[in-house]
Coordinates of C-alpha atoms in Angstrom, one line a residue:
M1186 CA 48.5 49.4 -9.1
S1187 CA 48.6 53.3 -9.2
R1188 CA 47.0 55.7 -6.6
S1189 CA 43.8 57.1 -7.5
T1190 CA 43.5 60.6 -9.3
R1191 CA 39.8 60.7 -9.2
K1192 CA 38.3 64.1 -9.3
L1193 CA 35.2 65.1 -7.1
P1194 CA 32.1 66.1 -8.8
R1195 CA 31.4 69.8 -8.9
A1196 CA 28.2 69.4 -6.9
F1197 CA 30.2 67.9 -4.0
V1198 CA 32.8 70.9 -4.3
R1199 CA 30.0 73.3 -3.6
T1200 CA 28.6 71.6 -0.6
A1201 CA 31.5 70.1 1.1
A1202 CA 35.0 71.2 2.7
V1203 CA 38.0 70.5 0.2
I1204 CA 40.9 69.2 1.7
A1205 CA 44.0 70.8 -0.2
L1206 CA 46.9 68.6 -0.6
S1207 CA 49.3 71.6 -1.8
T1208 CA 52.2 73.0 0.1
G1209 CA 51.3 74.9 3.3
V1210 CA 47.9 73.3 3.9
T1211 CA 47.6 70.8 6.9
V1212 CA 46.6 67.3 6.0
P1213 CA 44.1 65.7 8.4
V1214 CA 45.3 62.7 10.3
V1215 CA 43.7 59.2 9.5
V1216 CA 41.6 58.2 12.3
A1217 CA 40.7 54.5 13.0
A1218 CA 36.8 54.4 12.9
P1219 CA 35.5 53.2 16.4
A1220 CA 33.5 49.9 16.1
A1221 CA 30.1 51.8 16.8
Y1222 CA 30.7 54.0 13.8
A1223 CA 32.3 51.6 11.4
A1224 CA 31.1 52.3 7.8
V1225 CA 32.7 49.2 6.3
S1226 CA 30.3 46.2 6.7
S1227 CA 32.1 43.6 4.9
V1228 CA 35.2 42.4 2.8
T1229 CA 34.7 39.7 0.6
T1230 CA 36.3 38.0 -2.4
T1231 CA 34.1 37.4 -5.6
V1232 CA 33.9 34.1 -7.4
D1233 CA 36.1 35.5 -10.1
G1234 CA 38.8 36.8 -7.8
K1235 CA 37.9 40.3 -7.3
L1236 CA 37.9 42.4 -3.9
A1237 CA 34.4 43.6 -2.9
V1238 CA 34.1 46.2 0.1
G1239 CA 30.7 46.8 1.7
L1240 CA 30.6 50.7 2.0
P1241 CA 28.0 53.4 1.5
S1242 CA 27.9 54.5 -2.3
N1243 CA 28.4 58.1 -1.4
A1244 CA 31.9 57.5 0.0
I1245 CA 34.3 60.4 -1.4
W1246 CA 37.4 58.1 -1.5
V1247 CA 38.1 54.3 -1.0
K1248 CA 41.4 52.4 -0.7
A1249 CA 41.9 48.7 -0.2
S1250 CA 45.1 47.3 1.2
V1251 CA 45.8 43.6 1.3
L1252 CA 48.4 43.0 4.2
A1253 CA 50.7 40.4 4.6
S1254 CA 49.5 39.5 8.1
T1255 CA 47.5 40.7 11.2
Q1256 CA 50.6 42.0 12.9
P1257 CA 50.5 46.1 13.5
D1258 CA 53.6 46.4 11.3
A1259 CA 52.5 44.0 8.3
A1260 CA 53.7 44.8 5.0
V1261 CA 51.3 46.1 2.4
L1262 CA 51.2 43.4 -0.5
L1263 CA 48.8 45.4 -2.7
E1264 CA 46.9 48.8 -2.7
D1265 CA 43.9 49.5 -4.9
E1266 CA 42.2 52.8 -5.3
Q1267 CA 40.3 51.7 -8.5
L1268 CA 37.3 50.2 -6.8
A1269 CA 34.0 51.1 -8.5
D1270 CA 30.6 51.5 -6.8
D1271 CA 27.9 49.2 -8.1
G1272 CA 25.2 51.6 -6.7
R1273 CA 24.1 49.0 -4.0
N1274 CA 26.7 49.9 -1.4
T1275 CA 29.4 47.4 -2.8
W1276 CA 32.9 48.7 -4.0
T1277 CA 34.5 46.3 -6.3
S1278 CA 38.0 46.1 -7.7
R1279 CA 37.9 46.2 -11.6
D1280 CA 40.1 43.1 -12.0
A1281 CA 41.1 40.1 -10.2
L1282 CA 43.7 41.2 -7.7
K1283 CA 47.2 39.8 -8.4
L1284 CA 49.7 39.7 -5.5
P1285 CA 53.3 40.0 -5.9
D1286 CA 55.2 37.2 -7.5
G1287 CA 56.1 34.4 -5.0
T1288 CA 53.1 35.2 -2.7
A1289 CA 51.6 32.1 -1.5
F1290 CA 47.9 31.2 -2.0
G1291 CA 45.8 31.8 1.1
R1292 CA 43.6 34.4 2.8
Y1293 CA 45.2 37.7 3.7
P1294 CA 43.8 40.4 6.1
V1295 CA 42.4 43.7 4.2
R1296 CA 42.7 47.3 5.6
V1297 CA 40.2 49.9 4.0
D1298 CA 40.7 53.5 4.0
Y1299 CA 37.8 55.6 3.0
R1300 CA 36.1 59.1 3.5
L1301 CA 32.6 59.9 3.7
P1302 CA 31.0 63.3 3.0
G1303 CA 31.5 65.5 5.8
G1304 CA 33.8 63.3 7.7
T1305 CA 37.5 62.7 8.2
L1306 CA 39.6 59.8 6.7
Q1307 CA 38.7 56.7 8.4
Q1308 CA 40.4 53.2 8.5
Q1309 CA 39.1 49.5 9.3
T1310 CA 40.9 46.4 9.0
I1311 CA 38.1 43.9 8.3
G1312 CA 37.8 40.7 6.6
T1313 CA 40.2 38.8 4.3
F1314 CA 40.9 38.6 0.7
A1315 CA 40.9 34.9 -0.6
Y1316 CA 44.1 34.7 -3.1
L1317 CA 43.2 31.4 -4.4
K1318 CA 42.8 29.6 -7.7
R1319 CA 39.1 29.5 -8.8
A1320 CA 37.6 26.2 -10.3
K1321 CA 34.5 26.0 -11.9
V1322 CA 32.3 24.1 -14.3
A1323 CA 32.4 26.2 -17.4
T1324 CA 30.1 24.4 -19.9
V1325 CA 27.4 21.7 -19.8
A1326 CA 25.3 20.3 -22.2
F1327 CA 23.1 17.1 -22.9
D1328 CA 23.6 14.9 -26.1
R1329 CA 19.8 14.7 -26.5
T1330 CA 16.9 17.3 -26.2
S1331 CA 14.6 14.5 -25.1
T1332 CA 14.6 11.0 -23.8
D1333 CA 12.0 8.1 -24.9
I1334 CA 11.3 4.4 -24.3
D1335 CA 14.0 3.3 -26.6
N1336 CA 16.5 5.9 -25.6
L1337 CA 16.2 6.1 -21.8
T1338 CA 19.7 7.6 -21.3
T1339 CA 21.2 10.9 -22.2
V1340 CA 24.9 11.9 -21.6
L1341 CA 25.9 15.2 -19.9
S1342 CA 29.0 16.6 -21.1
G1343 CA 31.2 19.4 -19.8
T1344 CA 34.3 21.3 -19.3
A1345 CA 35.8 22.3 -16.0
T1346 CA 38.4 25.4 -15.8
T1347 CA 40.6 26.8 -13.2
F1348 CA 41.7 30.7 -13.1
D1349 CA 45.0 31.2 -11.6
P1350 CA 45.4 34.6 -10.0
S1351 CA 49.2 34.5 -10.0
T1352 CA 49.4 34.3 -13.8
G1353 CA 46.1 35.8 -14.5
T1354 CA 45.3 32.6 -16.9
T1355 CA 42.5 30.0 -17.2
G1356 CA 43.1 26.6 -18.3
P1357 CA 41.8 23.1 -17.7
T1358 CA 41.1 22.0 -14.2
Q1359 CA 43.4 19.5 -12.8
P1360 CA 42.7 15.9 -13.9
G1361 CA 40.9 13.8 -11.6
T1362 CA 38.8 16.5 -10.2
V1363 CA 35.4 15.5 -9.2
V1364 CA 32.3 17.2 -10.5
Q1365 CA 29.1 16.9 -8.7
I1366 CA 25.9 16.7 -10.6
H1367 CA 22.5 17.1 -9.5
V1368 CA 19.7 16.4 -12.0
N1369 CA 16.1 17.7 -11.2
V1370 CA 13.5 15.1 -12.5
D1371 CA 9.9 15.8 -12.9
R1372 CA 7.9 12.6 -13.0
E1373 CA 4.5 13.4 -14.3
W1374 CA 1.2 14.6 -12.2
P1375 CA 1.2 15.0 -9.3
T1376 CA 4.7 16.6 -9.7
E1377 CA 7.5 14.6 -8.1
S1378 CA 10.8 16.4 -8.2
V1379 CA 13.6 13.9 -7.7
V1380 CA 17.3 14.8 -7.5
Y1381 CA 19.4 12.5 -9.3
G1382 CA 23.1 12.6 -7.9
T1383 CA 26.0 11.4 -9.8
V1384 CA 29.7 12.3 -10.3
G1385 CA 31.9 12.9 -13.3
T1386 CA 35.8 13.0 -13.2
V1387 CA 37.6 15.6 -15.2
D1388 CA 40.2 14.4 -17.8
A1389 CA 43.5 16.1 -18.8
E1390 CA 41.7 18.4 -20.9
G1391 CA 39.4 19.4 -18.5
K1392 CA 36.4 17.4 -19.8
F1393 CA 34.0 15.2 -18.3
S1394 CA 31.1 13.0 -19.4
V1395 CA 28.3 11.4 -17.4
P1396 CA 25.4 9.1 -18.5
V1397 CA 22.0 9.9 -16.9
R1398 CA 19.0 7.9 -17.0
P1399 CA 16.4 10.2 -15.6
D1400 CA 13.1 8.3 -15.9
G1401 CA 11.4 11.5 -16.3
R1402 CA 11.6 15.0 -17.7
I1403 CA 14.8 16.7 -16.7
T1404 CA 13.6 20.3 -15.5
G1405 CA 17.2 21.4 -14.7
G1406 CA 19.8 20.8 -12.1
R1407 CA 23.3 21.8 -11.3
A1408 CA 26.8 20.9 -11.8
Y1409 CA 29.5 22.1 -9.4
I1410 CA 33.2 21.3 -8.0
E1411 CA 33.9 20.5 -4.6
S1412 CA 37.5 21.3 -4.1
G1413 CA 39.3 19.4 -1.4
S1414 CA 42.4 21.7 -2.1
T1415 CA 43.4 24.5 0.2
D1416 CA 44.8 26.5 -2.6
T1417 CA 41.5 26.5 -4.8
A1418 CA 37.9 27.9 -4.2
T1419 CA 35.0 27.0 -6.3
Y1420 CA 32.5 28.9 -8.4
P1421 CA 28.7 28.6 -7.8
A1422 CA 27.0 25.8 -9.6
T1423 CA 26.5 26.0 -13.3
A1424 CA 22.8 25.4 -14.3
L1425 CA 21.9 22.3 -16.3
P1426 CA 19.6 22.6 -19.4
A1427 CA 16.1 20.8 -19.6
V1428 CA 15.5 17.5 -21.4
A1429 CA 11.8 16.4 -22.4
A1430 CA 10.4 13.0 -22.1
E1431 CA 8.5 11.7 -25.0
E1432 CA 5.6 9.3 -24.3
T1433 CA 5.1 6.1 -26.5
R1434 CA 1.7 4.3 -26.9
V1435 CA 1.7 0.8 -25.7
R1436 CA -1.0 -2.0 -25.8
I1437 CA -0.9 -5.2 -24.0
Q1438 CA -3.1 -8.4 -24.0
A1439 CA -3.0 -10.9 -21.0
V1440 CA -4.8 -13.8 -19.5
N1441 CA -4.5 -15.6 -16.3
D1442 CA -4.5 -19.6 -16.4
K1443 CA -6.6 -19.7 -13.3
R1444 CA -9.5 -17.7 -12.2
R1445 CA -9.4 -18.8 -8.5
V1446 CA -6.4 -19.6 -6.4
H1447 CA -5.6 -20.1 -2.8
K1448 CA -3.5 -17.5 -1.0
G1449 CA 0.1 -17.7 -2.0
Q1450 CA -0.7 -20.4 -4.7
P1451 CA 1.0 -19.6 -8.1
F1452 CA -0.7 -19.0 -11.3
T1453 CA 0.6 -18.1 -14.7
V1454 CA 0.3 -15.0 -16.7
K1455 CA 0.6 -15.1 -20.4
G1456 CA 0.3 -12.4 -23.2
R1457 CA 1.8 -10.0 -25.5
V1458 CA 2.9 -6.5 -25.4
E1459 CA 3.4 -3.9 -28.5
K1460 CA 4.3 -0.4 -28.9
L1461 CA 3.3 2.0 -31.7
T1462 CA 6.0 3.1 -34.1
D1463 CA 6.1 5.1 -37.1
E1464 CA 5.6 1.9 -39.1
G1465 CA 2.5 0.8 -37.0
W1466 CA 2.2 -1.3 -34.0
K1467 CA 5.3 -3.7 -33.6
P1468 CA 6.5 -6.1 -30.7
Y1469 CA 7.8 -4.5 -27.6
A1470 CA 11.0 -6.7 -27.0
N1471 CA 12.5 -6.9 -23.8
A1472 CA 9.8 -4.8 -22.0
P1473 CA 9.5 -5.1 -18.3
V1474 CA 6.1 -6.5 -17.6
L1475 CA 4.4 -6.8 -14.3
S1476 CA 1.0 -7.7 -12.7
S1477 CA -0.3 -5.8 -9.6
M1478 CA -3.6 -5.5 -7.7
T1479 CA -4.2 -1.9 -8.7
P1480 CA -4.1 0.0 -12.0
P1481 CA -0.6 1.3 -13.2
V1482 CA 0.0 5.0 -12.0
Y1483 CA 3.7 5.9 -12.6
T1484 CA 4.1 8.0 -9.6
D1485 CA 2.9 5.2 -7.3
A1486 CA 5.1 2.6 -8.9
P1487 CA 7.9 2.8 -6.4
R1488 CA 5.5 2.0 -3.5
K1489 CA 4.1 -0.9 -5.1
T1490 CA 4.9 -4.5 -4.9
P1491 CA 3.9 -6.6 -8.1
V1492 CA 2.3 -10.0 -7.6
G1493 CA 4.5 -11.2 -10.4
S1494 CA 6.7 -9.9 -13.2
G1495 CA 8.9 -10.9 -16.3
K1496 CA 10.4 -9.6 -19.5
S1497 CA 8.8 -10.0 -23.1
A1498 CA 10.7 -11.9 -25.6
A1499 CA 11.8 -10.7 -29.1
D1500 CA 8.1 -11.0 -30.5
G1501 CA 6.6 -9.2 -27.6
T1502 CA 5.4 -12.3 -25.8
F1503 CA 5.7 -12.9 -22.0
S1504 CA 4.8 -15.7 -19.5
Y1505 CA 5.7 -15.6 -15.8
T1506 CA 4.5 -16.9 -12.4
A1507 CA 2.4 -14.7 -10.2
K1508 CA 0.9 -15.2 -6.6
A1509 CA -2.1 -13.2 -5.2
T1510 CA -2.7 -12.8 -1.5
V1511 CA -6.2 -11.1 -1.8
A1512 CA -9.0 -11.2 -4.2
G1513 CA -9.4 -8.4 -6.9
T1514 CA -8.5 -7.5 -10.3
V1515 CA -5.0 -8.4 -11.7
Y1516 CA -3.6 -5.5 -13.8
T1517 CA -0.9 -6.6 -16.2
H1518 CA 0.9 -3.9 -17.7
A1519 CA 4.5 -2.7 -18.9
K1520 CA 6.4 -1.2 -16.1
P1521 CA 5.0 2.0 -15.3
S1522 CA 7.2 4.8 -16.7
V1523 CA 6.8 8.5 -17.5
Y1524 CA 7.2 7.4 -21.0
L1525 CA 4.0 5.4 -21.1
P1526 CA 0.3 6.4 -20.6
D1527 CA -1.0 5.0 -17.4
N1528 CA -4.1 3.4 -19.3
T1529 CA -1.9 0.4 -20.7
A1530 CA -3.1 -2.4 -18.3
D1531 CA -5.1 -5.5 -19.2
P1532 CA -7.4 -6.4 -16.1
S1533 CA -8.3 -9.8 -15.2
P1534 CA -10.5 -10.8 -12.2
I1535 CA -8.7 -13.1 -9.6
A1536 CA -10.4 -14.9 -6.7
V1537 CA -8.5 -15.6 -3.7
P1538 CA -10.9 -17.4 -1.1
E1539 CA -10.3 -16.3 2.6
K1540 CA -10.3 -18.6 5.6
L1541 CA -13.6 -19.7 6.9
T1542 CA -14.2 -21.8 10.0
L1543 CA -17.3 -23.7 11.1
G1544 CA -17.1 -24.2 15.1
S1545 CA -19.2 -25.2 18.0
P1546 CA -21.5 -27.5 15.8
A1547 CA -24.8 -28.9 17.8
Y1548 CA -27.0 -31.5 16.4
S1549 CA -30.1 -33.5 17.5
I1550 CA -33.1 -35.5 16.2
D1551 CA -36.5 -35.4 18.1
E1552 CA -39.0 -38.4 18.4
F1553 CA -40.7 -37.2 15.3
G1554 CA -37.5 -37.3 13.2
T1555 CA -36.9 -33.8 12.8
V1556 CA -33.2 -32.6 13.2
T1557 CA -32.1 -29.3 14.7
A1558 CA -28.7 -28.1 14.2
S1559 CA -26.7 -25.0 14.7
A1560 CA -23.0 -23.8 14.3
R1561 CA -21.0 -20.7 14.3
V1562 CA -19.3 -19.3 11.3
Y1563 CA -16.0 -17.4 11.6
G1564 CA -14.8 -15.4 8.7
V1565 CA -14.4 -11.9 7.4
D1566 CA -17.8 -10.4 6.2
C1567 CA -19.5 -14.0 6.5
Y1568 CA -23.0 -12.5 6.5
G1569 CA -25.3 -14.2 4.1
E1570 CA -22.7 -16.9 3.2
S1571 CA -24.3 -20.0 2.2
V1572 CA -23.9 -23.1 4.3
A1573 CA -24.9 -26.5 3.1
F1574 CA -26.3 -29.1 5.7
Q1575 CA -25.2 -32.7 4.8
Y1576 CA -26.1 -36.3 5.9
S1577 CA -23.8 -39.3 5.5
P1578 CA -24.7 -42.9 6.5
D1579 CA -21.1 -44.0 7.0
G1580 CA -19.4 -40.8 7.7
R1581 CA -17.5 -40.9 4.4
T1582 CA -19.9 -40.1 1.6
W1583 CA -22.0 -37.0 2.2
Y1584 CA -25.2 -35.8 0.6
N1585 CA -26.7 -32.2 0.8
M1586 CA -29.9 -32.0 2.5
T1587 CA -30.5 -28.3 2.6
G1588 CA -28.9 -25.1 2.7
V1589 CA -29.0 -22.1 5.1
R1590 CA -27.3 -18.7 4.9
A1591 CA -25.5 -17.2 7.7
S1592 CA -26.9 -14.5 10.0
S1593 CA -24.7 -11.8 11.5
Y1594 CA -23.8 -12.2 15.2
S1595 CA -20.6 -10.1 15.8
T1596 CA -17.5 -8.9 14.1
N1597 CA -16.3 -11.8 12.0
E1598 CA -18.7 -14.2 13.6
C1599 CA -22.0 -15.3 12.1
R1600 CA -24.4 -18.2 13.0
V1601 CA -26.3 -20.8 11.2
S1602 CA -29.3 -22.9 12.5
L1603 CA -31.9 -25.0 10.8
Q1604 CA -34.6 -27.7 11.4
T1605 CA -35.2 -30.3 8.9
E1606 CA -36.6 -33.9 8.4
G1607 CA -33.8 -36.4 9.2
Y1608 CA -32.9 -40.0 8.9
I1609 CA -33.1 -42.9 11.3
R1610 CA -29.5 -42.9 12.1
G1611 CA -26.4 -41.3 10.6
Y1612 CA -23.8 -38.3 10.6
Y1613 CA -24.7 -34.7 10.1
R1614 CA -22.4 -31.9 9.5
F1615 CA -22.3 -28.2 8.4
Y1616 CA -20.3 -27.9 5.1
H1617 CA -19.2 -24.8 3.1
A1618 CA -17.9 -25.6 -0.4
E1619 CA -15.1 -23.4 -1.6
S1620 CA -16.4 -20.3 -3.3
D1621 CA -14.7 -17.0 -4.6
R1622 CA -15.0 -15.6 -1.2
F1623 CA -14.0 -18.4 1.2
V1624 CA -12.2 -21.8 1.1
A1625 CA -13.9 -25.0 1.8
A1626 CA -14.7 -25.8 5.4
A1627 CA -16.7 -28.3 7.3
A1628 CA -17.9 -28.6 11.0
A1629 CA -17.1 -31.6 13.2
P1630 CA -19.8 -34.3 12.2
K1631 CA -21.7 -36.0 14.7
F1632 CA -23.7 -39.4 14.6
V1633 CA -27.3 -38.9 15.5
S1634 CA -30.0 -41.9 16.0
R1635 CA -33.0 -43.1 17.5
Y1636 CA -34.7 -46.5 17.7
L1637 CA -37.6 -47.0 15.5
T1638 CA -40.8 -48.3 17.4
R1639 CA -44.1 -50.0 16.4
F1640 CA -47.4 -51.3 18.0
V1641 CA -47.9 -55.2 17.4
G1642 CA -51.4 -56.7 18.1
H1643 CA -53.1 -53.7 19.6
K1644 CA -56.6 -54.5 20.2
Y1645 CA -59.7 -53.5 22.3
S1646 CA -61.5 -56.1 24.6
T1647 CA -64.7 -55.2 23.1
T1648 CA -66.1 -53.3 20.5
R1649 CA -69.3 -52.4 22.1
P1650 CA -68.5 -51.3 25.6
K1651 CA -71.1 -50.0 27.8
I1652 CA -71.2 -46.3 28.6
N1653 CA -69.7 -45.2 31.7
G1654 CA -68.2 -48.6 31.7
S1655 CA -64.6 -49.7 30.7
M1656 CA -62.6 -51.8 28.3
T1657 CA -59.3 -53.3 28.2
V1658 CA -56.7 -51.9 25.5
S1659 CA -53.7 -54.4 25.0
G1660 CA -50.9 -55.1 22.6
T1661 CA -47.1 -55.1 22.3
V1662 CA -44.5 -52.3 21.6
Q1663 CA -41.4 -53.2 19.8
R1664 CA -38.1 -51.5 18.8
Q1665 CA -35.8 -52.1 15.9
V1666 CA -32.3 -53.1 16.9
N1667 CA -29.8 -53.9 14.0
G1668 CA -32.4 -54.4 11.6
K1669 CA -34.5 -56.6 13.7
W1670 CA -37.8 -56.0 15.8
I1671 CA -37.5 -56.9 19.6
A1672 CA -39.6 -56.4 22.6
H1673 CA -39.5 -52.7 24.0
P1674 CA -39.9 -53.2 27.7
G1675 CA -40.6 -50.0 29.7
A1676 CA -42.3 -48.2 26.8
K1677 CA -44.6 -45.4 27.8
V1678 CA -47.8 -45.9 26.1
M1679 CA -50.7 -43.4 26.3
I1680 CA -54.4 -44.3 25.1
L1681 CA -56.3 -41.5 23.3
V1682 CA -60.0 -41.1 22.6
K1683 CA -61.6 -38.4 20.5
P1684 CA -65.4 -38.2 21.4
K1685 CA -67.9 -38.2 18.6
G1686 CA -68.7 -35.0 17.1
Q1687 CA -65.4 -33.4 18.5
D1688 CA -62.1 -32.6 16.8
Q1689 CA -59.9 -32.7 20.0
W1690 CA -58.2 -35.9 21.4
Y1691 CA -57.9 -36.6 25.0
W1692 CA -55.8 -39.0 26.8
S1693 CA -57.9 -41.9 28.7
V1694 CA -55.0 -43.9 30.4
K1695 CA -51.4 -44.1 30.7
G1696 CA -49.0 -47.0 31.3
K1697 CA -45.8 -49.0 30.5
T1698 CA -44.8 -52.2 29.0
N1699 CA -43.7 -55.1 30.9
S1700 CA -40.2 -56.9 30.4
K1701 CA -41.9 -58.5 27.3
G1702 CA -43.0 -55.1 25.7
V1703 CA -46.7 -56.1 26.6
Y1704 CA -49.1 -53.3 27.7
S1705 CA -52.6 -54.0 29.0
L1706 CA -54.7 -50.8 30.2
K1707 CA -58.2 -50.4 31.4
A1708 CA -59.7 -47.6 29.7
P1709 CA -63.1 -46.1 30.9
V1710 CA -65.8 -45.3 28.1
Y1711 CA -67.9 -42.4 28.4
S1712 CA -69.3 -42.1 24.9
D1713 CA -68.9 -43.3 21.3
G1714 CA -65.6 -42.2 19.8
T1715 CA -62.3 -42.8 17.9
W1716 CA -59.7 -44.7 19.7
A1717 CA -55.7 -44.9 19.4
A1718 CA -52.5 -45.6 21.2
I1719 CA -49.3 -43.7 20.9
T1720 CA -46.0 -44.0 22.6
E1721 CA -45.0 -41.1 24.8
P1722 CA -41.6 -39.2 24.5
M1723 CA -38.6 -41.5 25.4
N1724 CA -34.9 -40.4 25.0
G1725 CA -33.5 -42.3 22.0
Y1726 CA -36.9 -43.5 20.6
F1727 CA -39.0 -42.5 17.7
Y1728 CA -42.7 -41.9 18.2
S1729 CA -45.1 -44.4 17.0
E1730 CA -48.9 -44.8 16.9
T1731 CA -51.7 -47.1 16.1
K1732 CA -54.4 -46.8 13.6
D1733 CA -57.7 -45.0 14.7
T1734 CA -60.5 -47.3 15.7
Y1735 CA -64.1 -46.1 16.0
I1736 CA -65.9 -47.9 18.9
D1737 CA -69.7 -47.5 19.2
A1738 CA -70.6 -47.6 23.0
R1739 CA -74.0 -48.7 24.3

C-alpha cells in the first residue's frame, strides 16, 4: 500500500505548527509514547479482516504497521496509512489487509505511528492483527412461514462461506464444518422462551439443512460456526427469521368405564377426537391423547404426569388404561400443544376412596338391654363421616342397627359413640361401607351377652295384712341358660312398695335367693299400697320384675 499523501485541513493550518518536509528543515524525531500518555487504546481485527485502531478522531496522521514478530528489529510486513476515522475514535483500514505472499496465517504485532494536534510524532506497539481466514453463516431461511398441527416440522437451510485474506476471495466453507443453531421458541402465555439447540454439517457446496420441530412460535435465534482450526476465525452469529404457529380447533368426547376406583386400580378411558378442517370436523388420526387430574394448560404440560395416555386410531377413536391415585376430575384431552386451544378437555369425575381405620372399639350392654359402644376413626378429614353400628347373631351375617356420624377429635382422628337397644346375645361392630371418600372398614367385633332372668311363683302370704304388721313375700328367680330356665341362686331381690296416693316407689326389704333360686322375705306393712319385686343389678344378668299387686292393709 502507498504512503499517505493526505493534506491537512486549512483550519488546522491556521492553528497548528506545520512541520515542513522540504530540504533544509529539521524533521522531529519519532518519540515512543509513555504508557501514561498513550493515545492508542486498542488494536483489533474486524470480522471481515480489517485492522481497527482505537485513537482519538482528531489525530492528524495515522500509520499502522504489521510486524513479523515482537523482536526490536522485526521486519515490517505491511504499512497502511489509509485508515479512515469513523467519528467514534476508531480508525479502520479501508480493505481487508493482505500480507505478503507466503506469510503464514496467524496473529502479528501491530505498531501505530500517529500525531495528535499540538503534539510530536508518537509510536506505540499494541495488540495484534489476526491474519486468519474468516468463516461465517452467510444465509439462512426456513422452508415454512408457519407450522401447524399437521406440519410440526420446518427445515432450516443455509450456506456457510469462508473469506481467504491471502487471495482476497470468498468461497464455500470446508465440508464437514459444524454449524451451531439456536432457535428461540415462544410457547404461549405466560411466555416461555426455549432455546432449541441443534447442529448442521456443511456439504461440499457450503450448504447445510436441519429439521426443526419447535412446538411453538419461532421468534428468532442464531446460527454460527465454531471453528476448531487455528487458521480460521468466525463471524458473529447470523439471526434466524421468525416462524408463526397456527392453532387448530379440536374437540373430544371421552368416558371412564368406572366412576369409583381404588388407588392404583386401572380403569379404561374411551372416546373420540376430531379436528376442524376446511371440510368441517374430521377424525384426528394418530393424535396423542392423555388423561390428567388438572385441565390442560400447554405451558404446564412438561411438569405434569398423566394418569393414562394413548393414540387415536384412523377414525379418531381411542381406548387406553389409566390409574388414579386421588379423587377429582379426569380431564381427557389431546396432548397440550401450542397448536391447540387449552379448552379441549372432556372432564369426568373419578372417586378414589382413601384409607379409613376403625380402632379402639368398646362395647357393653347393661341390665336393661341398652348397648353402649364407641370407637376411634382414623382418616383424612373424617369429620361428619357416617358410620354404621351392626349386629350379628353368629359373627358372619351382619345387620345394620343404626348409624352415627363421626365427631372431630384431633388431626386425622374422629370418634363415634352411641347407645341403642341391643339383643340378648350376639356380636357387635362399627362398620363403614365404601364411599366416594373412604374405602370399607370394620372395627374388631365383640361378643356381648347377659342371661335373661324371670320371677316364678311370686306371692304374698296375705292379701289383708295388718297396718304396722308384716307379710312374707316369696317366690323363685330363674335364669335362662342354653334356652332352658334353671334356678338362679344368689340373685339379688328387692321388694318395692308405692304407698296409696303416691307416685314414688320405696324399697321395703332386700335379700338373695338360695341355692334353688328361692327367696322368702318378711316385709313390714305401713299402709295400703302397690307392691312388686325386682332383681338388683348383677354382672351378666338382665333386669326382671314382677307384676304390680295392690294390697289393702287393715
